[in-house]
Each structure stands twice: as structure tokens, then as C-alpha cells.
PDB file of C-alpha atoms in Angstrom:
ATOM      1  CA  MET A1141     -13.793 226.495  11.054  1.00 53.00           C
ATOM      2  CA  SER A1142     -12.374 229.756   9.719  1.00 79.00           C
ATOM      3  CA  SER A1143     -15.227 229.957   7.181  1.00 86.00           C
ATOM      4  CA  LEU A1144     -17.735 229.775  10.021  1.00 92.00           C
ATOM      5  CA  LEU A1145     -15.843 232.515  11.851  1.00 93.00           C
ATOM      6  CA  VAL A1146     -15.945 234.716   8.741  1.00 94.00           C
ATOM      7  CA  TYR A1147     -19.662 234.085   8.201  1.00 95.00           C
ATOM      8  CA  VAL A1148     -20.472 234.945  11.816  1.00 96.00           C
ATOM      9  CA  SER A1149     -18.296 238.077  11.681  1.00 97.00           C
ATOM     10  CA  ALA A1150     -19.788 239.160   8.347  1.00 96.00           C
ATOM     11  CA  THR A1151     -23.287 238.671   9.755  1.00 97.00           C
ATOM     12  CA  PHE A1152     -22.466 240.884  12.741  1.00 97.00           C
ATOM     13  CA  LEU A1153     -21.011 243.570  10.469  1.00 98.00           C
ATOM     14  CA  VAL A1154     -24.078 243.566   8.202  1.00 98.00           C
ATOM     15  CA  LEU A1155     -26.392 243.750  11.234  1.00 97.00           C
ATOM     16  CA  ILE A1156     -24.377 246.666  12.650  1.00 97.00           C
ATOM     17  CA  SER A1157     -24.656 248.386   9.287  1.00 98.00           C
ATOM     18  CA  LEU A1158     -28.426 247.867   9.150  1.00 97.00           C
ATOM     19  CA  ILE A1159     -28.850 249.217  12.689  1.00 96.00           C
ATOM     20  CA  HIS A1160     -26.930 252.350  11.680  1.00 97.00           C
ATOM     21  CA  VAL A1161     -29.175 252.824   8.642  1.00 97.00           C
ATOM     22  CA  TYR A1162     -32.192 252.470  10.955  1.00 97.00           C
ATOM     23  CA  TRP A1163     -30.767 255.128  13.291  1.00 96.00           C
ATOM     24  CA  ALA A1164     -29.852 257.422  10.401  1.00 95.00           C
ATOM     25  CA  PHE A1165     -33.477 257.517   9.301  1.00 95.00           C
ATOM     26  CA  GLY A1166     -34.874 258.306  12.738  1.00 92.00           C
ATOM     27  CA  GLY A1167     -35.012 254.977  14.556  1.00 93.00           C
ATOM     28  CA  ARG A1168     -34.564 255.174  18.306  1.00 90.00           C
ATOM     29  CA  TRP A1169     -34.412 251.547  19.475  1.00 92.00           C
ATOM     30  CA  GLY A1170     -31.068 250.940  21.173  1.00 84.00           C
ATOM     31  CA  SER A1171     -29.751 254.426  20.527  1.00 85.00           C
ATOM     32  CA  ARG A1172     -29.515 255.437  24.204  1.00 81.00           C
ATOM     33  CA  ALA A1173     -27.112 252.594  24.977  1.00 88.00           C
ATOM     34  CA  SER A1174     -25.074 253.002  21.793  1.00 92.00           C
ATOM     35  CA  LEU A1175     -23.324 256.292  22.561  1.00 92.00           C
ATOM     36  CA  PRO A1176     -20.647 256.834  25.209  1.00 92.00           C
ATOM     37  CA  GLN A1177     -21.975 258.796  28.175  1.00 90.00           C
ATOM     38  CA  THR A1178     -20.529 261.015  30.857  1.00 88.00           C
ATOM     39  CA  LYS A1179     -20.903 260.075  34.518  1.00 88.00           C
ATOM     40  CA  ASP A1180     -24.224 261.903  34.674  1.00 86.00           C
ATOM     41  CA  GLY A1181     -25.592 259.973  31.673  1.00 82.00           C
ATOM     42  CA  ALA A1182     -25.332 262.695  28.999  1.00 86.00           C
ATOM     43  CA  ALA A1183     -24.172 261.537  25.570  1.00 87.00           C
ATOM     44  CA  LEU A1184     -20.627 262.606  24.695  1.00 88.00           C
ATOM     45  CA  PHE A1185     -21.729 263.416  21.143  1.00 88.00           C
ATOM     46  CA  LEU A1186     -24.836 263.186  18.989  1.00 89.00           C
ATOM     47  CA  PRO A1187     -24.082 261.930  15.477  1.00 92.00           C
ATOM     48  CA  ARG A1188     -26.113 263.355  12.624  1.00 94.00           C
ATOM     49  CA  MET A1189     -27.563 261.448   9.697  1.00 95.00           C
ATOM     50  CA  PRO A1190     -24.494 261.765   7.403  1.00 97.00           C
ATOM     51  CA  GLU A1191     -22.104 260.421  10.038  1.00 96.00           C
ATOM     52  CA  THR A1192     -24.425 257.556  10.910  1.00 96.00           C
ATOM     53  CA  LEU A1193     -24.831 256.601   7.254  1.00 97.00           C
ATOM     54  CA  ALA A1194     -21.056 256.821   6.800  1.00 97.00           C
ATOM     55  CA  VAL A1195     -20.606 254.285   9.601  1.00 97.00           C
ATOM     56  CA  ALA A1196     -23.190 252.007   7.944  1.00 97.00           C
ATOM     57  CA  ILE A1197     -21.356 252.175   4.614  1.00 98.00           C
ATOM     58  CA  LEU A1198     -18.003 251.696   6.321  1.00 97.00           C
ATOM     59  CA  MET A1199     -19.245 248.549   8.072  1.00 97.00           C
ATOM     60  CA  LEU A1200     -20.402 247.099   4.746  1.00 97.00           C
ATOM     61  CA  GLY A1201     -17.022 247.925   3.205  1.00 96.00           C
ATOM     62  CA  VAL A1202     -15.192 246.312   6.100  1.00 97.00           C
ATOM     63  CA  CYS A1203     -17.425 243.244   5.728  1.00 96.00           C
ATOM     64  CA  THR A1204     -16.593 243.051   2.021  1.00 95.00           C
ATOM     65  CA  VAL A1205     -12.859 243.212   2.742  1.00 95.00           C
ATOM     66  CA  LEU A1206     -13.160 240.413   5.307  1.00 96.00           C
ATOM     67  CA  VAL A1207     -15.118 238.157   2.961  1.00 95.00           C
ATOM     68  CA  ALA A1208     -12.746 238.890   0.064  1.00 94.00           C
ATOM     69  CA  GLN A1209      -9.632 238.132   2.121  1.00 94.00           C
ATOM     70  CA  SER A1210     -11.100 234.861   3.371  1.00 92.00           C
ATOM     71  CA  GLU A1211     -12.094 233.847  -0.192  1.00 88.00           C
ATOM     72  CA  THR A1212     -15.342 232.343   1.058  1.00 84.00           C
ATOM     73  CA  LEU A1213     -17.155 233.750  -1.983  1.00 81.00           C
ATOM     74  CA  SER A1214     -15.687 232.796  -5.341  1.00 78.00           C
ATOM     75  CA  PHE A1215     -16.261 236.180  -6.992  1.00 82.00           C
ATOM     76  CA  LEU A1216     -14.230 238.076  -4.334  1.00 82.00           C
ATOM     77  CA  GLN A1217     -10.492 237.448  -4.435  1.00 88.00           C
ATOM     78  CA  ALA A1218      -7.859 238.177  -1.830  1.00 89.00           C
ATOM     79  CA  ASN A1219      -5.071 240.564  -2.786  1.00 91.00           C
ATOM     80  CA  SER A1220      -2.575 242.848  -1.074  1.00 94.00           C
ATOM     81  CA  PHE A1221      -5.233 245.537  -0.546  1.00 94.00           C
ATOM     82  CA  THR A1222      -7.562 243.137   1.286  1.00 94.00           C
ATOM     83  CA  LYS A1223      -4.661 241.722   3.286  1.00 96.00           C
ATOM     84  CA  TRP A1224      -3.489 245.131   4.544  1.00 97.00           C
ATOM     85  CA  SER A1225      -7.063 246.272   5.048  1.00 96.00           C
ATOM     86  CA  CYS A1226      -7.713 243.231   7.251  1.00 96.00           C
ATOM     87  CA  ILE A1227      -4.582 243.974   9.266  1.00 97.00           C
ATOM     88  CA  LEU A1228      -5.733 247.583   9.683  1.00 97.00           C
ATOM     89  CA  CYS A1229      -9.321 246.621  10.563  1.00 97.00           C
ATOM     90  CA  GLY A1230      -8.187 243.956  12.999  1.00 97.00           C
ATOM     91  CA  SER A1231      -5.894 246.467  14.688  1.00 97.00           C
ATOM     92  CA  VAL A1232      -8.638 249.103  14.891  1.00 97.00           C
ATOM     93  CA  PHE A1233     -11.126 246.638  16.381  1.00 97.00           C
ATOM     94  CA  PHE A1234      -8.489 245.455  18.860  1.00 98.00           C
ATOM     95  CA  LEU A1235      -7.704 249.029  19.926  1.00 97.00           C
ATOM     96  CA  ARG A1236     -11.438 249.737  20.246  1.00 97.00           C
ATOM     97  CA  ALA A1237     -11.769 246.711  22.541  1.00 97.00           C
ATOM     98  CA  ILE A1238      -8.937 247.998  24.725  1.00 97.00           C
ATOM     99  CA  GLY A1239     -10.539 251.432  24.786  1.00 95.00           C
ATOM    100  CA  ASP A1240      -9.625 255.026  25.446  1.00 93.00           C
ATOM    101  CA  PHE A1241      -9.028 254.590  29.210  1.00 91.00           C
ATOM    102  CA  ASN A1242     -12.007 256.814  29.948  1.00 92.00           C
ATOM    103  CA  TYR A1243     -15.334 256.008  28.223  1.00 93.00           C
ATOM    104  CA  LEU A1244     -14.781 252.993  25.918  1.00 94.00           C
ATOM    105  CA  GLY A1245     -13.437 249.473  26.006  1.00 95.00           C
ATOM    106  CA  PHE A1246     -12.207 247.196  28.719  1.00 95.00           C
ATOM    107  CA  SER A1247     -10.015 249.979  30.145  1.00 94.00           C
ATOM    108  CA  LYS A1248     -12.791 252.539  30.711  1.00 94.00           C
ATOM    109  CA  ARG A1249     -13.119 254.456  33.965  1.00 93.00           C
ATOM    110  CA  VAL A1250     -16.747 255.575  33.599  1.00 92.00           C
ATOM    111  CA  LYS A1251     -18.541 252.334  34.444  1.00 90.00           C
ATOM    112  CA  HIS A1252     -22.027 253.169  35.685  1.00 90.00           C
ATOM    113  CA  THR A1253     -23.897 254.287  32.571  1.00 91.00           C
ATOM    114  CA  ALA A1254     -26.169 252.435  30.175  1.00 91.00           C
ATOM    115  CA  PHE A1255     -23.476 252.560  27.505  1.00 93.00           C
ATOM    116  CA  SER A1256     -20.742 251.211  29.794  1.00 93.00           C
ATOM    117  CA  TYR A1257     -22.946 248.284  30.787  1.00 94.00           C
ATOM    118  CA  TYR A1258     -23.440 247.222  27.165  1.00 95.00           C
ATOM    119  CA  ASP A1259     -19.883 248.102  26.228  1.00 95.00           C
ATOM    120  CA  THR A1260     -18.455 245.750  28.855  1.00 95.00           C
ATOM    121  CA  ARG A1261     -20.800 242.881  28.075  1.00 96.00           C
ATOM    122  CA  PHE A1262     -21.290 243.184  24.305  1.00 96.00           C
ATOM    123  CA  TYR A1263     -19.482 245.911  22.336  1.00 96.00           C
ATOM    124  CA  SER A1264     -15.915 245.383  23.542  1.00 97.00           C
ATOM    125  CA  PRO A1265     -16.077 241.565  23.400  1.00 98.00           C
ATOM    126  CA  LEU A1266     -17.561 241.861  19.899  1.00 97.00           C
ATOM    127  CA  CYS A1267     -14.698 244.146  18.859  1.00 98.00           C
ATOM    128  CA  LEU A1268     -12.205 241.625  20.242  1.00 97.00           C
ATOM    129  CA  PHE A1269     -13.956 238.840  18.326  1.00 97.00           C
ATOM    130  CA  LEU A1270     -13.925 240.890  15.111  1.00 97.00           C
ATOM    131  CA  ALA A1271     -10.245 241.739  15.593  1.00 97.00           C
ATOM    132  CA  PHE A1272      -9.464 238.036  15.935  1.00 96.00           C
ATOM    133  CA  SER A1273     -11.544 237.256  12.835  1.00 96.00           C
ATOM    134  CA  PHE A1274      -9.793 239.852  10.685  1.00 96.00           C
ATOM    135  CA  LEU A1275      -6.322 238.894  11.804  1.00 94.00           C
ATOM    136  CA  LEU A1276      -7.051 235.173  11.397  1.00 94.00           C
ATOM    137  CA  THR A1277      -7.887 235.663   7.711  1.00 93.00           C
ATOM    138  CA  VAL A1278      -4.416 237.108   7.101  1.00 92.00           C
ATOM    139  CA  VAL A1279      -2.524 234.201   8.626  1.00 86.00           C
TER     140      VAL A1279
END
């Protein structure tokens, strides 16, 4: 069961990484609903190519740590670095799911934008799922 959870989580992380690469090189599909927005619908920030690529690389690194800690692939071994990295990643994903009490997560106040719609239904639950996956590999 935990192997399935790791495979599903790793698949999500790779897909998120690929979407960020797509956006970094000019793709627009899904970009409007991927950035937090003010009440009037304006994006809070507009990431440039380097930041977007950094997120893509970070997601692949996080995926590698998860797979290594779970030991689902024989050539990646768990160690203290992967253990503490999984604890850190699980905590970060959990905090992201809770949110900033304004624009992100289950605790957000701004609730009538395209981003908030997808955040409530997809992004925050996915972060909670990923947090559970990372923390489960440590136990």
C-alpha cells in the first residue's frame, strides 16, 4: 500500500515539474488559475523563467527524496538526509495546505477567484496528500 502511495505521489510531483517547465518556456495553459490572485483577480506576483524552472527542478528533487526514502527503487537508498528531507517536505506541504490565512490553503480569506476555486478543490488537498505521503515514508 505504501508503495502505491509513493508511486502516485511521485507521479504528481513529476507532472507538476513538467507543467512548470512548460510554463517556463512560454506555455499558458492553466497559468491563470495557478497564481494566487487579489479580490479583483490580479495576480499577486508574476514568476519569471528562472523562478519557474527552479520550482520544476525542486519538484524533481523532492520526488527523488521521496522515492529514495521509501526504497521503492533499488538504486536509491534511504539515509538520514532523505529522512530529514522527507520530514521537512511533509511539513512544508502540510503548512501549504493550511495556508497563509489570506490567499492560500484551506484557511484563505479571498475565496472568489479562479485560483481560490482550484486551490480549495485541488491544490490544497494535493498538498495534504503529499504531506501524508512524505511523513508516512519516515514512519
